XYZ file of C-alpha atoms in Angstrom:
314
model
C 28.351 -114.605 8.314
C 29.460 -113.533 4.868
C 28.551 -109.911 4.130
C 28.808 -107.849 0.933
C 28.693 -104.102 0.380
C 27.428 -102.937 -3.009
C 26.012 -99.747 -4.503
C 26.403 -97.072 -7.138
C 29.927 -95.838 -7.737
C 30.655 -93.003 -5.320
C 27.822 -93.932 -2.950
C 30.263 -94.539 -0.108
C 30.220 -98.328 0.083
C 33.950 -98.536 0.843
C 33.545 -95.981 3.617
C 30.560 -97.809 5.075
C 32.150 -101.241 4.761
C 35.287 -99.979 6.534
C 33.189 -98.482 9.339
C 31.296 -101.750 9.749
C 34.532 -103.767 9.765
C 36.060 -101.410 12.354
C 32.876 -101.622 14.430
C 33.035 -105.428 14.508
C 36.766 -105.459 15.261
C 36.325 -102.955 18.102
C 33.743 -105.308 19.613
C 36.364 -108.067 19.591
C 34.778 -109.994 16.723
C 37.010 -111.907 14.300
C 36.783 -110.237 10.884
C 38.201 -111.253 7.528
C 37.812 -108.433 4.992
C 38.308 -108.580 1.226
C 38.557 -105.578 -1.085
C 37.049 -106.737 -4.379
C 36.382 -103.283 -5.822
C 38.150 -102.229 -9.007
C 39.156 -99.109 -7.044
C 41.200 -100.547 -4.189
C 40.674 -98.220 -1.208
C 39.628 -100.475 1.686
C 43.126 -100.819 3.168
C 43.537 -97.044 3.367
C 40.009 -96.672 4.762
C 40.991 -99.107 7.528
C 44.080 -97.098 8.435
C 46.894 -98.185 6.108
C 49.086 -95.597 4.431
C 49.007 -95.260 0.654
C 52.458 -96.855 0.520
C 51.347 -99.818 2.637
C 48.247 -100.288 0.499
C 50.251 -100.317 -2.732
C 52.600 -102.947 -1.287
C 49.760 -105.220 -0.116
C 49.917 -108.724 -1.642
C 46.965 -109.497 -3.901
C 44.676 -112.430 -4.508
C 44.778 -111.782 -8.248
C 48.542 -112.216 -8.369
C 48.318 -115.492 -6.453
C 45.598 -117.199 -8.486
C 47.830 -120.186 -9.340
C 48.621 -120.760 -5.660
C 44.958 -120.424 -4.681
C 43.816 -122.930 -7.301
C 46.540 -125.437 -6.528
C 45.892 -125.297 -2.786
C 42.080 -125.478 -2.970
C 42.127 -128.295 -5.534
C 43.789 -130.585 -2.993
C 43.423 -134.149 -4.218
C 39.914 -133.773 -5.628
C 39.856 -136.480 -8.338
C 37.313 -134.531 -10.404
C 39.804 -131.720 -11.056
C 42.685 -132.868 -13.249
C 44.944 -129.915 -12.455
C 44.877 -126.379 -11.115
C 44.806 -124.918 -14.628
C 41.414 -126.515 -15.292
C 39.783 -124.700 -12.368
C 37.723 -121.601 -13.120
C 36.356 -118.939 -10.779
C 33.122 -120.864 -10.169
C 34.639 -124.335 -9.598
C 32.824 -125.686 -6.538
C 34.465 -127.809 -3.843
C 34.005 -131.557 -3.736
C 35.394 -134.531 -1.889
C 39.156 -134.153 -1.773
C 39.113 -130.366 -2.116
C 40.852 -128.326 0.546
C 38.414 -126.280 2.579
C 39.620 -123.286 4.563
C 38.614 -121.515 7.756
C 38.740 -117.695 7.778
C 41.304 -117.420 10.569
C 43.473 -120.480 10.127
C 47.070 -120.457 8.941
C 47.603 -121.843 5.448
C 49.706 -120.965 2.382
C 46.940 -118.876 0.776
C 46.390 -116.667 3.797
C 50.136 -116.368 4.401
C 50.662 -115.180 0.813
C 47.606 -112.959 0.357
C 46.399 -111.613 3.711
C 47.837 -109.307 6.364
C 46.624 -107.972 9.713
C 45.427 -104.374 9.911
C 43.769 -102.894 12.968
C 42.645 -106.263 14.284
C 41.307 -107.314 10.874
C 42.641 -109.971 8.493
C 42.610 -108.140 5.156
C 43.049 -109.368 1.592
C 42.746 -107.409 -1.648
C 42.005 -108.689 -5.138
C 44.410 -106.215 -6.710
C 43.879 -103.161 -8.851
C 43.473 -103.096 -12.613
C 46.941 -102.195 -13.860
C 48.483 -101.218 -17.179
C 49.438 -104.779 -18.137
C 45.763 -105.787 -17.933
C 44.525 -103.166 -20.397
C 42.985 -104.733 -23.481
C 43.851 -108.213 -22.236
C 41.811 -109.047 -19.129
C 38.580 -108.084 -17.481
C 38.451 -107.314 -13.773
C 36.687 -110.613 -13.107
C 40.035 -112.327 -13.607
C 41.058 -110.811 -10.271
C 37.717 -111.036 -8.452
C 37.551 -114.694 -9.500
C 40.245 -115.468 -6.932
C 37.968 -114.168 -4.182
C 35.007 -116.129 -5.558
C 37.003 -119.360 -5.523
C 38.055 -118.677 -1.949
C 34.477 -118.006 -0.813
C 33.307 -121.229 -2.474
C 35.779 -123.185 -0.318
C 35.464 -121.122 2.873
C 33.801 -122.653 5.936
C 32.973 -119.948 8.445
C 31.174 -120.684 11.702
C 29.034 -118.766 14.168
C 30.700 -115.626 15.484
C 32.990 -115.161 12.474
C 32.514 -112.355 9.953
C 33.681 -112.232 6.340
C 33.107 -108.807 4.755
C 33.641 -107.978 1.076
C 33.679 -104.533 -0.511
C 32.316 -105.261 -3.992
C 32.536 -103.624 -7.402
C 30.105 -100.809 -8.145
C 26.647 -101.254 -9.606
C 25.369 -104.658 -10.660
C 28.738 -105.966 -11.863
C 28.620 -108.830 -9.338
C 25.964 -110.477 -11.498
C 28.589 -111.338 -14.123
C 29.185 -114.483 -12.030
C 27.588 -116.273 -9.119
C 29.482 -114.092 -6.640
C 26.310 -112.270 -5.597
C 24.943 -115.515 -4.072
C 27.950 -116.037 -1.779
C 26.688 -113.773 1.013
C 24.244 -114.091 3.882
C 23.482 -110.361 3.859
C 24.148 -107.854 1.085
C 24.120 -104.216 2.175
C 23.314 -101.871 -0.685
C 24.570 -98.383 0.119
C 22.020 -95.918 -1.209
C 22.346 -92.154 -1.513
C 19.132 -90.080 -1.489
C 19.256 -89.643 -5.274
C 17.311 -91.074 -8.195
C 20.411 -92.687 -9.718
C 21.417 -94.422 -6.509
C 17.881 -95.703 -5.923
C 17.934 -96.960 -9.519
C 20.954 -99.127 -8.743
C 19.141 -100.516 -5.694
C 16.111 -101.440 -7.807
C 18.289 -103.048 -10.482
C 20.165 -105.105 -7.892
C 16.939 -106.107 -6.151
C 15.387 -107.163 -9.437
C 18.342 -109.354 -10.412
C 18.679 -110.889 -6.935
C 14.997 -111.600 -6.323
C 14.927 -115.156 -7.640
C 18.039 -116.280 -5.756
C 17.051 -115.727 -2.133
C 19.554 -112.900 -1.678
C 19.011 -111.021 1.595
C 19.297 -107.451 0.347
C 19.288 -104.605 2.881
C 19.446 -100.917 1.970
C 21.457 -98.496 4.085
C 21.193 -94.799 3.334
C 24.350 -92.727 3.110
C 25.202 -89.022 2.840
C 21.884 -88.154 4.470
C 21.740 -84.505 5.493
C 18.156 -83.817 6.586
C 14.631 -85.148 7.071
C 13.829 -84.715 3.375
C 16.628 -87.118 2.490
C 15.261 -89.678 4.926
C 11.725 -89.261 3.587
C 12.954 -89.707 0.015
C 14.737 -92.964 0.856
C 11.766 -94.289 2.809
C 9.433 -93.550 -0.092
C 11.731 -95.046 -2.718
C 13.164 -98.079 -0.913
C 10.403 -98.843 1.563
C 10.830 -101.597 4.121
C 14.245 -102.584 2.770
C 15.736 -99.433 4.355
C 17.413 -100.501 7.593
C 18.881 -97.131 8.546
C 21.092 -94.352 7.297
C 24.416 -92.625 7.848
C 24.429 -88.874 8.323
C 27.195 -86.471 7.359
C 30.162 -87.363 9.559
C 33.089 -85.338 10.831
C 34.653 -88.646 11.864
C 34.615 -89.858 8.256
C 35.828 -86.486 6.955
C 38.781 -86.607 9.346
C 39.669 -90.112 8.151
C 39.539 -88.954 4.531
C 42.029 -86.233 5.472
C 44.379 -88.819 6.953
C 43.430 -88.479 10.628
C 42.155 -91.836 11.831
C 39.970 -91.834 14.933
C 38.647 -94.735 17.044
C 35.318 -96.051 15.789
C 33.835 -95.259 19.211
C 34.148 -91.557 18.319
C 31.740 -91.933 15.405
C 28.568 -89.909 15.862
C 25.999 -91.701 18.098
C 23.322 -91.738 15.375
C 25.712 -93.384 12.942
C 26.854 -95.897 15.566
C 23.195 -96.849 16.002
C 22.996 -97.661 12.302
C 26.095 -99.876 12.531
C 24.509 -101.639 15.509
C 21.332 -102.253 13.503
C 23.408 -103.628 10.640
C 25.180 -106.072 12.934
C 21.852 -107.160 14.436
C 20.501 -107.831 10.940
C 23.548 -109.938 10.124
C 23.455 -111.889 13.383
C 19.788 -112.739 12.865
C 20.461 -114.607 9.609
C 20.791 -118.375 9.292
C 22.668 -119.883 6.382
C 21.153 -122.664 4.303
C 24.318 -124.596 3.447
C 22.523 -126.870 0.979
C 21.272 -123.868 -1.013
C 24.706 -122.269 -0.777
C 26.278 -125.323 -2.401
C 23.440 -125.731 -4.903
C 23.838 -122.160 -6.156
C 27.604 -122.585 -6.478
C 26.995 -125.622 -8.668
C 24.295 -123.841 -10.688
C 26.548 -120.958 -11.676
C 29.477 -123.243 -12.376
C 27.333 -125.199 -14.811
C 26.137 -121.955 -16.414
C 29.740 -120.890 -16.964
C 30.665 -124.325 -18.290
C 27.869 -124.218 -20.860
C 28.343 -120.576 -21.831
C 32.092 -120.277 -22.319
C 34.316 -122.531 -20.224
C 33.489 -125.827 -21.909
C 30.782 -128.344 -21.104
C 33.390 -130.880 -19.955
C 33.915 -128.764 -16.809
C 30.509 -129.953 -15.622
C 32.336 -133.102 -14.542
C 34.000 -131.066 -11.776
C 30.718 -131.113 -9.835
C 30.554 -133.663 -7.024
C 26.813 -134.362 -6.706
C 27.147 -135.935 -3.259
C 29.098 -133.088 -1.663
C 27.547 -130.325 0.458
C 29.732 -127.652 2.017
C 29.099 -127.117 5.715
C 30.620 -126.520 9.148
C 30.656 -130.223 10.003
C 33.282 -131.014 7.379
C 36.948 -131.330 8.257
C 39.337 -128.864 6.668
């Protein structure tokens, strides 16, 4: 399953995504996590020191390697430079498994607390006035387009805040999207905006409340979000300790909050991916980008007879 965490800035999506990742890893599940937020905090939330997080290799800095490797010998792609973030795989492309060894994973990912973690890279001074953050997130989008995960494997991405994911087709790359929602009007507004944009694309959007302190908070979320509300996270001493630099085992999280993580995993495990739709949407957004800014000639990169799926060799 591919899983995204989105929400208003400051809603706690990095905290919740790290708790969910730790919960899966503690259960012995293979997890590949990607920090695609402009504020890169997932490594620290999973237990890395600030120094370790700053030294983490990034997907954004290895875009040339990623393109060259994924292109393989696909005859529709003349060279790595002609690939864009939405370029879909075709016959001859290199497909990757989440937990295999290959040059991309060796360069960009490291193990942390039983999790294979990659980060897109933070927005630094050299990028100011020159690039948008999508130039870094595009590396993750390319990887997801070529990633073949199978039953029992989890790929979790901490996304940028708000509805920024809709600047590309990245929002369609997930089986379940958890929208972290505080019991506030502004946070609910982000949920409604995301739901409105995603409605026509079959996105499985699930709301999870966060920073809930009392029954009034729960009632507010239930009234505003309705049946999309799966559960909620209450104020947590476990999380507060982690934010102060004292990491604790996920099993010491409050029982009520562990129940919410269990419900989230159950929701994920109940999903079934439609691989044909997954490929079709990748092609759709690539063609949109080709027409809008990348050049109509990039439409020739689409292999109409190719469908990504677990039966393909990698």
